[in-house]
Every structure is written in C-alpha cells, then in structure tokens.
C-alpha positions as protocol buffer text, in pm:
chain_id: "A"
residue {
  index: 1
  type: MET
  ca { x: 0 y: 0 z: 0 }
}
residue {
  index: 2
  type: ILE
  ca { x: 128 y: 342 z: -94 }
}
residue {
  index: 3
  type: LYS
  ca { x: 114 y: 576 z: 206 }
}
residue {
  index: 4
  type: ASN
  ca { x: 350 y: 869 z: 151 }
}
residue {
  index: 5
  type: PHE
  ca { x: 407 y: 983 z: -205 }
}
residue {
  index: 6
  type: LEU
  ca { x: 485 y: 1259 z: -452 }
}
residue {
  index: 7
  type: ILE
  ca { x: 268 y: 1258 z: -764 }
}
residue {
  index: 8
  type: MET
  ca { x: 381 y: 1451 z: -1071 }
}
residue {
  index: 9
  type: LYS
  ca { x: 161 y: 1573 z: -1354 }
}
residue {
  index: 10
  type: TYR
  ca { x: 406 y: 1722 z: -1601 }
}
residue {
  index: 11
  type: ILE
  ca { x: 261 y: 1706 z: -1950 }
}
residue {
  index: 12
  type: GLY
  ca { x: 302 y: 2062 z: -2075 }
}
residue {
  index: 13
  type: LYS
  ca { x: -16 y: 2226 z: -1947 }
}
residue {
  index: 14
  type: ASP
  ca { x: -162 y: 2271 z: -1600 }
}
residue {
  index: 15
  type: ASP
  ca { x: 145 y: 2102 z: -1450 }
}
residue {
  index: 16
  type: LYS
  ca { x: 121 y: 2016 z: -1079 }
}
residue {
  index: 17
  type: LEU
  ca { x: 282 y: 1825 z: -798 }
}
residue {
  index: 18
  type: GLY
  ca { x: 86 y: 1651 z: -525 }
}
residue {
  index: 19
  type: LEU
  ca { x: 227 y: 1533 z: -195 }
}
residue {
  index: 20
  type: ARG
  ca { x: 75 y: 1308 z: 68 }
}
residue {
  index: 21
  type: ILE
  ca { x: 257 y: 1289 z: 400 }
}
residue {
  index: 22
  type: ASN
  ca { x: 99 y: 1126 z: 706 }
}
residue {
  index: 23
  type: LYS
  ca { x: -258 y: 1169 z: 571 }
}
residue {
  index: 24
  type: ASP
  ca { x: -198 y: 1538 z: 486 }
}
residue {
  index: 25
  type: PHE
  ca { x: -226 y: 1628 z: 118 }
}
residue {
  index: 26
  type: PHE
  ca { x: -72 y: 1929 z: -57 }
}
residue {
  index: 27
  type: ILE
  ca { x: -86 y: 2049 z: -418 }
}
residue {
  index: 28
  type: TYR
  ca { x: 179 y: 2270 z: -575 }
}
residue {
  index: 29
  type: LYS
  ca { x: 110 y: 2432 z: -911 }
}
residue {
  index: 30
  type: LEU
  ca { x: 422 y: 2449 z: -1122 }
}
residue {
  index: 31
  type: THR
  ca { x: 489 y: 2791 z: -1267 }
}
residue {
  index: 32
  type: ASN
  ca { x: 622 y: 2857 z: -1614 }
}
residue {
  index: 33
  type: LEU
  ca { x: 952 y: 2677 z: -1633 }
}
residue {
  index: 34
  type: LYS
  ca { x: 1209 y: 2837 z: -1861 }
}
residue {
  index: 35
  type: ASN
  ca { x: 1481 y: 2575 z: -1822 }
}
residue {
  index: 36
  type: LYS
  ca { x: 1255 y: 2272 z: -1777 }
}
residue {
  index: 37
  type: ASN
  ca { x: 1517 y: 2024 z: -1656 }
}
residue {
  index: 38
  type: GLU
  ca { x: 1675 y: 2233 z: -1381 }
}
residue {
  index: 39
  type: ASP
  ca { x: 1363 y: 2425 z: -1279 }
}
residue {
  index: 40
  type: LEU
  ca { x: 1152 y: 2112 z: -1231 }
}
residue {
  index: 41
  type: VAL
  ca { x: 1413 y: 1960 z: -1001 }
}
residue {
  index: 42
  type: LYS
  ca { x: 1445 y: 2287 z: -806 }
}
residue {
  index: 43
  type: GLN
  ca { x: 1069 y: 2317 z: -761 }
}
residue {
  index: 44
  type: ILE
  ca { x: 1034 y: 1953 z: -652 }
}
residue {
  index: 45
  type: LEU
  ca { x: 1315 y: 1991 z: -398 }
}
residue {
  index: 46
  type: TYR
  ca { x: 1163 y: 2318 z: -272 }
}
residue {
  index: 47
  type: PHE
  ca { x: 820 y: 2153 z: -234 }
}
residue {
  index: 48
  type: LEU
  ca { x: 969 y: 1853 z: -50 }
}
residue {
  index: 49
  type: ASN
  ca { x: 1181 y: 2075 z: 178 }
}
residue {
  index: 50
  type: VAL
  ca { x: 887 y: 2299 z: 272 }
}
residue {
  index: 51
  type: HIS
  ca { x: 700 y: 1992 z: 397 }
}
residue {
  index: 52
  type: LYS
  ca { x: 1011 y: 1832 z: 553 }
}
residue {
  index: 53
  type: VAL
  ca { x: 987 y: 1514 z: 348 }
}
residue {
  index: 54
  type: ASN
  ca { x: 1239 y: 1235 z: 401 }
}
residue {
  index: 55
  type: LEU
  ca { x: 1295 y: 1041 z: 79 }
}
residue {
  index: 56
  type: ASP
  ca { x: 1364 y: 676 z: 155 }
}
residue {
  index: 57
  type: LYS
  ca { x: 1253 y: 323 z: 63 }
}
residue {
  index: 58
  type: ASN
  ca { x: 911 y: 383 z: 222 }
}
residue {
  index: 59
  type: PHE
  ca { x: 835 y: 684 z: -1 }
}
residue {
  index: 60
  type: SER
  ca { x: 685 y: 654 z: -351 }
}
residue {
  index: 61
  type: ILE
  ca { x: 690 y: 872 z: -658 }
}
residue {
  index: 62
  type: ILE
  ca { x: 401 y: 853 z: -901 }
}
residue {
  index: 63
  type: VAL
  ca { x: 464 y: 1007 z: -1240 }
}
residue {
  index: 64
  type: ASN
  ca { x: 233 y: 1073 z: -1534 }
}
residue {
  index: 65
  type: ARG
  ca { x: 339 y: 858 z: -1827 }
}
residue {
  index: 66
  type: GLY
  ca { x: 110 y: 1013 z: -2086 }
}
residue {
  index: 67
  type: PRO
  ca { x: -59 y: 1120 z: -2292 }
}
residue {
  index: 68
  type: GLY
  ca { x: 113 y: 1455 z: -2304 }
}
residue {
  index: 69
  type: SER
  ca { x: 409 y: 1653 z: -2424 }
}
residue {
  index: 70
  type: PHE
  ca { x: 700 y: 1434 z: -2537 }
}
residue {
  index: 71
  type: SER
  ca { x: 966 y: 1646 z: -2367 }
}
residue {
  index: 72
  type: GLY
  ca { x: 758 y: 1703 z: -2051 }
}
residue {
  index: 73
  type: ILE
  ca { x: 700 y: 1331 z: -1998 }
}
residue {
  index: 74
  type: ARG
  ca { x: 1066 y: 1248 z: -2064 }
}
residue {
  index: 75
  type: ILE
  ca { x: 1182 y: 1515 z: -1820 }
}
residue {
  index: 76
  type: ALA
  ca { x: 940 y: 1396 z: -1551 }
}
residue {
  index: 77
  type: LEU
  ca { x: 1039 y: 1032 z: -1599 }
}
residue {
  index: 78
  type: SER
  ca { x: 1409 y: 1125 z: -1588 }
}
residue {
  index: 79
  type: VAL
  ca { x: 1371 y: 1322 z: -1265 }
}
residue {
  index: 80
  type: ALA
  ca { x: 1165 y: 1040 z: -1110 }
}
residue {
  index: 81
  type: MET
  ca { x: 1422 y: 778 z: -1214 }
}
residue {
  index: 82
  type: GLY
  ca { x: 1701 y: 992 z: -1070 }
}
residue {
  index: 83
  type: LEU
  ca { x: 1520 y: 1009 z: -736 }
}
residue {
  index: 84
  type: LYS
  ca { x: 1453 y: 635 z: -748 }
}
residue {
  index: 85
  type: ILE
  ca { x: 1819 y: 555 z: -805 }
}
residue {
  index: 86
  type: SER
  ca { x: 1964 y: 807 z: -560 }
}
residue {
  index: 87
  type: LYS
  ca { x: 1710 y: 777 z: -276 }
}
residue {
  index: 88
  type: LYS
  ca { x: 1580 y: 419 z: -331 }
}
residue {
  index: 89
  type: VAL
  ca { x: 1217 y: 537 z: -348 }
}
residue {
  index: 90
  type: LYS
  ca { x: 947 y: 328 z: -518 }
}
residue {
  index: 91
  type: LEU
  ca { x: 839 y: 446 z: -862 }
}
residue {
  index: 92
  type: TYR
  ca { x: 496 y: 411 z: -1025 }
}
residue {
  index: 93
  type: GLY
  ca { x: 331 y: 552 z: -1335 }
}
residue {
  index: 94
  type: TYR
  ca { x: -22 y: 646 z: -1421 }
}
residue {
  index: 95
  type: ILE
  ca { x: -206 y: 739 z: -1738 }
}
residue {
  index: 96
  type: ASP
  ca { x: -338 y: 1095 z: -1738 }
}
residue {
  index: 97
  type: THR
  ca { x: -682 y: 996 z: -1868 }
}
residue {
  index: 98
  type: ASN
  ca { x: -732 y: 787 z: -1550 }
}
residue {
  index: 99
  type: LEU
  ca { x: -698 y: 1103 z: -1339 }
}
residue {
  index: 100
  type: LYS
  ca { x: -973 y: 1339 z: -1451 }
}
residue {
  index: 101
  type: VAL
  ca { x: -906 y: 1613 z: -1192 }
}
residue {
  index: 102
  type: PHE
  ca { x: -579 y: 1652 z: -1003 }
}
residue {
  index: 103
  type: ASN
  ca { x: -711 y: 1651 z: -645 }
}
residue {
  index: 104
  type: GLN
  ca { x: -683 y: 1432 z: -337 }
}
residue {
  index: 105
  type: GLU
  ca { x: -1010 y: 1247 z: -394 }
}
residue {
  index: 106
  type: ASN
  ca { x: -927 y: 1145 z: -751 }
}
residue {
  index: 107
  type: ILE
  ca { x: -569 y: 1051 z: -665 }
}
residue {
  index: 108
  type: GLU
  ca { x: -696 y: 830 z: -380 }
}
residue {
  index: 109
  type: GLU
  ca { x: -936 y: 669 z: -628 }
}
residue {
  index: 110
  type: LEU
  ca { x: -644 y: 608 z: -866 }
}
residue {
  index: 111
  type: LEU
  ca { x: -460 y: 429 z: -584 }
}
residue {
  index: 112
  type: ASN
  ca { x: -762 y: 230 z: -464 }
}
residue {
  index: 113
  type: LYS
  ca { x: -848 y: 107 z: -815 }
}
residue {
  index: 114
  type: LYS
  ca { x: -486 y: -4 z: -857 }
}
residue {
  index: 115
  type: LEU
  ca { x: -441 y: 196 z: -1178 }
}
residue {
  index: 116
  type: LEU
  ca { x: -67 y: 243 z: -1117 }
}
residue {
  index: 117
  type: GLU
  ca { x: 200 y: 54 z: -1303 }
}
residue {
  index: 118
  type: LYS
  ca { x: 554 y: -26 z: -1201 }
}
residue {
  index: 119
  type: ASN
  ca { x: 662 y: -71 z: -1563 }
}
residue {
  index: 120
  type: LEU
  ca { x: 740 y: 277 z: -1697 }
}
residue {
  index: 121
  type: ILE
  ca { x: 916 y: 187 z: -2021 }
}
residue {
  index: 122
  type: LYS
  ca { x: 609 y: 250 z: -2239 }
}
residue {
  index: 123
  type: PRO
  ca { x: 526 y: 622 z: -2206 }
}
residue {
  index: 124
  type: ILE
  ca { x: 232 y: 750 z: -2412 }
}
residue {
  index: 125
  type: TYR
  ca { x: 308 y: 1067 z: -2609 }
}
residue {
  index: 126
  type: LEU
  ca { x: 78 y: 1296 z: -2803 }
}
residue {
  index: 127
  type: SER
  ca { x: 169 y: 1314 z: -3168 }
}
C-alpha cells in the first residue's frame, strides 16, 4: 500500500505536484519553467523541503506517463528515475486519462483502483 508519495503531472499544461505525507495532502502548481530540466528539479526539492519530506525506501513517486508533451514526460520520468536511483524510493506511473481532476479524492481513487503501473518503459506521447 502506498502511504507517503509525490505525484507529478508534467505534460506541458496545467502542471502540478501533489504530496501526501501522514494523511496530509498538498498540491503545488508548477509555474512557467524556462529551463525545464533544472527548474523542475528545483521546484520539486523546494516543495519537499517545505513539507520536511524524508525520501527513503518507504516513499513513492508517481509520475504521469502520458498522454502529453513528449519532452515534458521524458523530463518527468528522468527526474523520477534519478530520485529512485539516488534515494531508493518506489516508482509508479499512471495514465493521465485515468486522473480526470488533479485533487486528493481522484488521486486516492487512482490508488484504490490499482491503476498504477511499475513498468514505466512504455510512455504515451501525443503526436
């Protein structure tokens, strides 16, 4: 069961981060990122530091794997994989169409319906 997690919706429009820590849920709207690679990492680290999150083997990252912007999805997957490798967190993916509205209720439904996948090698891009 996934208890504490960071969920990333980074597909090129209405990009957001969600964070659940000890039953508290927070949403952070990503602002316009000029240098997408570096700015996304900085904003994630800022968001995690504000809420005093400890990344370890009991923490999970859930990342959108499409459909969406090719570069946005690749950047999000790369950042998530970097955190998985460096901090030993668990990594899951979801399909954006399974999450109609980015809020706590719909994210909980995504978890309860087991719509997450551990296999992230098949991202879905918009053409």
